[in-house]
Structure formats: structure tokens, C-alpha cells
XYZ file of N, CA and C in Angstrom:
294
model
N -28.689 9.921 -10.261
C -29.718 10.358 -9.343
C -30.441 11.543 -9.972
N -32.118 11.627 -10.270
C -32.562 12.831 -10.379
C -32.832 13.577 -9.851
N -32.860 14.885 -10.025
C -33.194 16.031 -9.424
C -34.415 15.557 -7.979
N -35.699 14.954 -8.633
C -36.401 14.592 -7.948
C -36.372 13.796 -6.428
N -34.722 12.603 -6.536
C -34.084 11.901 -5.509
C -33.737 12.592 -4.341
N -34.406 11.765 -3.142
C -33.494 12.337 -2.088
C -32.735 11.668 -1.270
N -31.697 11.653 -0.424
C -30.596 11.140 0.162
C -31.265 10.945 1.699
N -31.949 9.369 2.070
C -32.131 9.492 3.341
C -30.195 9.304 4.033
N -30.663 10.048 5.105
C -29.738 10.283 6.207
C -29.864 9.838 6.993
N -29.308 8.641 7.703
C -29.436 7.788 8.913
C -29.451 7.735 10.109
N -30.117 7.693 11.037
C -29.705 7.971 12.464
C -28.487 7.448 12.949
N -27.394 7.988 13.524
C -27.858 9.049 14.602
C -27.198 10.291 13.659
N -27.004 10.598 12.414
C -26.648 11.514 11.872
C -27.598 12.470 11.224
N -27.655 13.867 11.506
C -28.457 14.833 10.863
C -28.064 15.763 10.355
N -28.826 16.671 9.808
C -28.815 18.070 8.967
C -27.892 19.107 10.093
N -27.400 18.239 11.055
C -26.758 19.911 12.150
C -25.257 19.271 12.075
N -24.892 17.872 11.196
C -23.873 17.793 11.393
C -22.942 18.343 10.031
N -24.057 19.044 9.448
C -22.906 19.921 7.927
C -23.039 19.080 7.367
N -22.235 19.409 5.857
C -22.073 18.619 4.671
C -21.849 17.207 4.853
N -22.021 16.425 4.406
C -21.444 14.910 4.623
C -20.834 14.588 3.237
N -19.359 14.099 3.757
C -18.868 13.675 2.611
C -18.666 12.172 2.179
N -18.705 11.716 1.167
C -17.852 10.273 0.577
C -17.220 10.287 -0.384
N -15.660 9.444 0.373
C -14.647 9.529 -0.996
C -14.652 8.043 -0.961
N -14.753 7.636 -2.318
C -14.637 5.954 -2.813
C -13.044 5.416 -2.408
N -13.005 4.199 -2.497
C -11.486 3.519 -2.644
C -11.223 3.896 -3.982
N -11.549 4.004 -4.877
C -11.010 4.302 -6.097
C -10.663 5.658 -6.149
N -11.716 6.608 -5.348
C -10.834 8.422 -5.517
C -9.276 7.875 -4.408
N -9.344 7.171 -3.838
C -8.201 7.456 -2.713
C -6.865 7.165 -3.356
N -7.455 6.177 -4.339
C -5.722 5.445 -5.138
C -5.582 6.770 -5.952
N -6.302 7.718 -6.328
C -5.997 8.458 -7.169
C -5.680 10.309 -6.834
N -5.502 10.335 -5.413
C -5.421 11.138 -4.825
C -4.481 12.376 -5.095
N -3.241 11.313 -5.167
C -1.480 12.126 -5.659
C -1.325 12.526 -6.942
N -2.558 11.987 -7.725
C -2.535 12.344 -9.294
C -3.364 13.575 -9.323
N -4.274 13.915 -8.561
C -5.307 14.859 -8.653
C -4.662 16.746 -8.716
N -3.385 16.190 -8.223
C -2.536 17.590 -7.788
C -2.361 17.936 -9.216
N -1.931 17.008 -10.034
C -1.678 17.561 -11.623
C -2.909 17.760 -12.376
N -4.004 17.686 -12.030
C -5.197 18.311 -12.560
C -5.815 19.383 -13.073
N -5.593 20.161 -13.644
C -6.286 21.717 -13.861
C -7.269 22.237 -13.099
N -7.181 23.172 -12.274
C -7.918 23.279 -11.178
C -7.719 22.818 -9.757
N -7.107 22.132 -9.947
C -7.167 21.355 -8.378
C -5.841 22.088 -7.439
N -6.332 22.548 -6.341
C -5.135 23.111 -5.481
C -4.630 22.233 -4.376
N -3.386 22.535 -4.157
C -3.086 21.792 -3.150
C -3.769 22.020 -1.856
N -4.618 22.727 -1.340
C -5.705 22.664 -0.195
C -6.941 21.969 -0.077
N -7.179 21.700 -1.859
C -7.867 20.999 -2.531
C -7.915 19.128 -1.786
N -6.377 18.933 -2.387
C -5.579 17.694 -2.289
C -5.824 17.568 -0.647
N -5.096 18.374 -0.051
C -5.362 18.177 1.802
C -6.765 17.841 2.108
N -8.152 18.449 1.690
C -9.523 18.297 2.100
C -9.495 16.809 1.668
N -9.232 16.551 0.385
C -9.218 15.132 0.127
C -8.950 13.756 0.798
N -7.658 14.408 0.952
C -6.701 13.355 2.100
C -7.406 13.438 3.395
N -7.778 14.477 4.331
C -8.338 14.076 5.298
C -10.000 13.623 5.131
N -10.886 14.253 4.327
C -11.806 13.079 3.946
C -11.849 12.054 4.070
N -10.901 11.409 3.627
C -10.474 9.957 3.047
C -10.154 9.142 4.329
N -9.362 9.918 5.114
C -8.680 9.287 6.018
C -9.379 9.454 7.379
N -10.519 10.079 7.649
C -11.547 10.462 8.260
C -12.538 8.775 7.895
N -12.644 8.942 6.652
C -13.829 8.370 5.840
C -13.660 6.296 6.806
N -11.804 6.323 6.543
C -11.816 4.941 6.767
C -12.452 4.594 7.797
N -12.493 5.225 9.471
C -12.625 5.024 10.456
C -13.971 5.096 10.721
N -14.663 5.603 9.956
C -16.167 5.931 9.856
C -17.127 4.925 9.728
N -18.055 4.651 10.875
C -18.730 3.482 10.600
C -19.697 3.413 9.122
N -20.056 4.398 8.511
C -21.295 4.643 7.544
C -20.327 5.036 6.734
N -19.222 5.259 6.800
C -18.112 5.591 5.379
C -18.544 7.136 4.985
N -19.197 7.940 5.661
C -19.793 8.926 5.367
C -18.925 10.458 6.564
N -18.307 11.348 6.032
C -17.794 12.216 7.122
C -18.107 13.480 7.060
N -18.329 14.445 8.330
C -19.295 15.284 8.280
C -18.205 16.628 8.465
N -18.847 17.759 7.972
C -17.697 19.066 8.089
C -17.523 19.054 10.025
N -18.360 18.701 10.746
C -17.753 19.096 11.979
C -17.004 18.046 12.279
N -17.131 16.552 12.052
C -16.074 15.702 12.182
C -14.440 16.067 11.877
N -14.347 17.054 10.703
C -13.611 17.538 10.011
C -13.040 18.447 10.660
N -13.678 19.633 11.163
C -13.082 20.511 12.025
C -12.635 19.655 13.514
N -13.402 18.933 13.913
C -12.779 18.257 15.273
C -11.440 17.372 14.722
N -11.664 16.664 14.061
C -10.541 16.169 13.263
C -8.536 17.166 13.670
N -9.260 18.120 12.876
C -8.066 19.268 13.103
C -8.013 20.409 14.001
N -8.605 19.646 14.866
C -8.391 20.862 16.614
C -9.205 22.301 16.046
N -10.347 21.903 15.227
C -10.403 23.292 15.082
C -9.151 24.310 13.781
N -8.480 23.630 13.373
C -7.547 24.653 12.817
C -7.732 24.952 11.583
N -9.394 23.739 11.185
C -9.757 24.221 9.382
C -10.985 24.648 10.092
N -11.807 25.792 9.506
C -13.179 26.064 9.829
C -13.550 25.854 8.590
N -15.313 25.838 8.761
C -16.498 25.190 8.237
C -16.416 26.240 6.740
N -15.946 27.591 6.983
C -16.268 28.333 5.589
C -14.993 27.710 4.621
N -14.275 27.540 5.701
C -12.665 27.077 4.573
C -13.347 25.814 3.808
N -13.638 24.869 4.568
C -14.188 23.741 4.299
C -15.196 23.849 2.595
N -16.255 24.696 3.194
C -17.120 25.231 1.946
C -16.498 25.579 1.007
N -15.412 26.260 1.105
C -14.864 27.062 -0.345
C -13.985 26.480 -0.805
N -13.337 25.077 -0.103
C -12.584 24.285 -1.267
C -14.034 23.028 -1.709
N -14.640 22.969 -0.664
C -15.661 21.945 -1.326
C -16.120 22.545 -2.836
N -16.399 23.458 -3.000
C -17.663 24.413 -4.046
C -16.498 24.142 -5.397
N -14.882 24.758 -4.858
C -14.012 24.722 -6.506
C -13.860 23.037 -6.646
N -13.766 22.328 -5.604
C -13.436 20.949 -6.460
C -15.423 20.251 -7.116
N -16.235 20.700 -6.820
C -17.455 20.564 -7.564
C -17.261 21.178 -8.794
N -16.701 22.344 -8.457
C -16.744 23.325 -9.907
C -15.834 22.165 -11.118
N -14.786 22.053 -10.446
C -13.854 21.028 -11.649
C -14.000 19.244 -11.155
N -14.886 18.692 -10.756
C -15.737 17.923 -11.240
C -15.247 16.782 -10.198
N -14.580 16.924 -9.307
C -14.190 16.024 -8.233
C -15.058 15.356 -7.093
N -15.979 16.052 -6.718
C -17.171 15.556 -5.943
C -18.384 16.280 -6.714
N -19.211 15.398 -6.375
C -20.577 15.612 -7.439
C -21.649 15.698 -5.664
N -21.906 17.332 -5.931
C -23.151 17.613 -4.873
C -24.564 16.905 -5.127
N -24.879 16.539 -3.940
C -26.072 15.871 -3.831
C -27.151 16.715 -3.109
N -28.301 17.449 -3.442
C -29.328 17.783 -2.367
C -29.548 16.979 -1.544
């Protein structure tokens, strides 16, 4: 995708529902391996796993940071969310999209 590309976003989902994530069937088989990775933390591994497991039930395969926090009663917030999203970009696990 170039710089220039943009990501339409589908109704009924918008810009107020936070980041939107997608993890492939292929990141999911590879999930338990990711822990031995350089870089990768085990809070890392947890965002993953519930992604994923968020992701299945998802009609658009697509899951949003507040899905995420409702997900867990509230017990991960949106900055936690951000700051493992940003290190697993940094070491190359999800690739940000504008």
C-alpha cells in the first residue's frame, strides 16, 4: 500500500471507534512462537491473543480498541492498548496503516 492509499472504513464502523485491528489466520498459528522473539513482551503476546480471539467473532474480521476495552470489563485501557500497539510496530508485528 502507498503512502498515497487510503483504508475505506465501512459502515456502521468509524473513526470514534479507535484503532482497528487485523490479525490473519496465519499470525494466530504463530502466536506462542512470537514470545521467543526479540522484542516481543508477554503483554505484547496477551494484546495478540485477545485481538485474535476478538477478531474470530467479528463480522468484518476487523476489532476496534473499544471493542477491546469492553472485551475486558474495562480492565485494559485505550493508552495501555496504544503502547503495546506502537512496540510491536516498532519490531515489526503489525504494520500501521493511515
Amino acid at each position: 500500500m502507498s503512502l498515497n492509499e487510503k483504508l475505506l472504513i465501512k459502515a456502521p464502523r468509524s473513526h470514534k471507534d479507535g484503532h482497528l485491528f487485523e490479525v490473519s489466520e496465519l499470525a494466530v498459528n504463530w502466536i506462542e512462537q512470537y514470545q521467543h522473539f526479540k522484542g516481543v513482551t508477554k503483554s505484547i503476546v496477551e494484546l495478540l491473543n485477545l485481538i485474535s480471539l476478538q477478531g474470530f467473532s467479528s463480522k468484518d474480521g476487523l476489532v476496534s480498541t473499544t471493542e477491546l476495552i469492553n472485551a475486558t470489563d474495562g480492565d485494559i485501557t485505550r493508552a495501555a492498548i496504544q503502547q503495546r500497539l506502537r512496540a510491536a510496530v516498532n519490531i515489526g508485528l503489525f504494520q500501521q496503516v493511515p
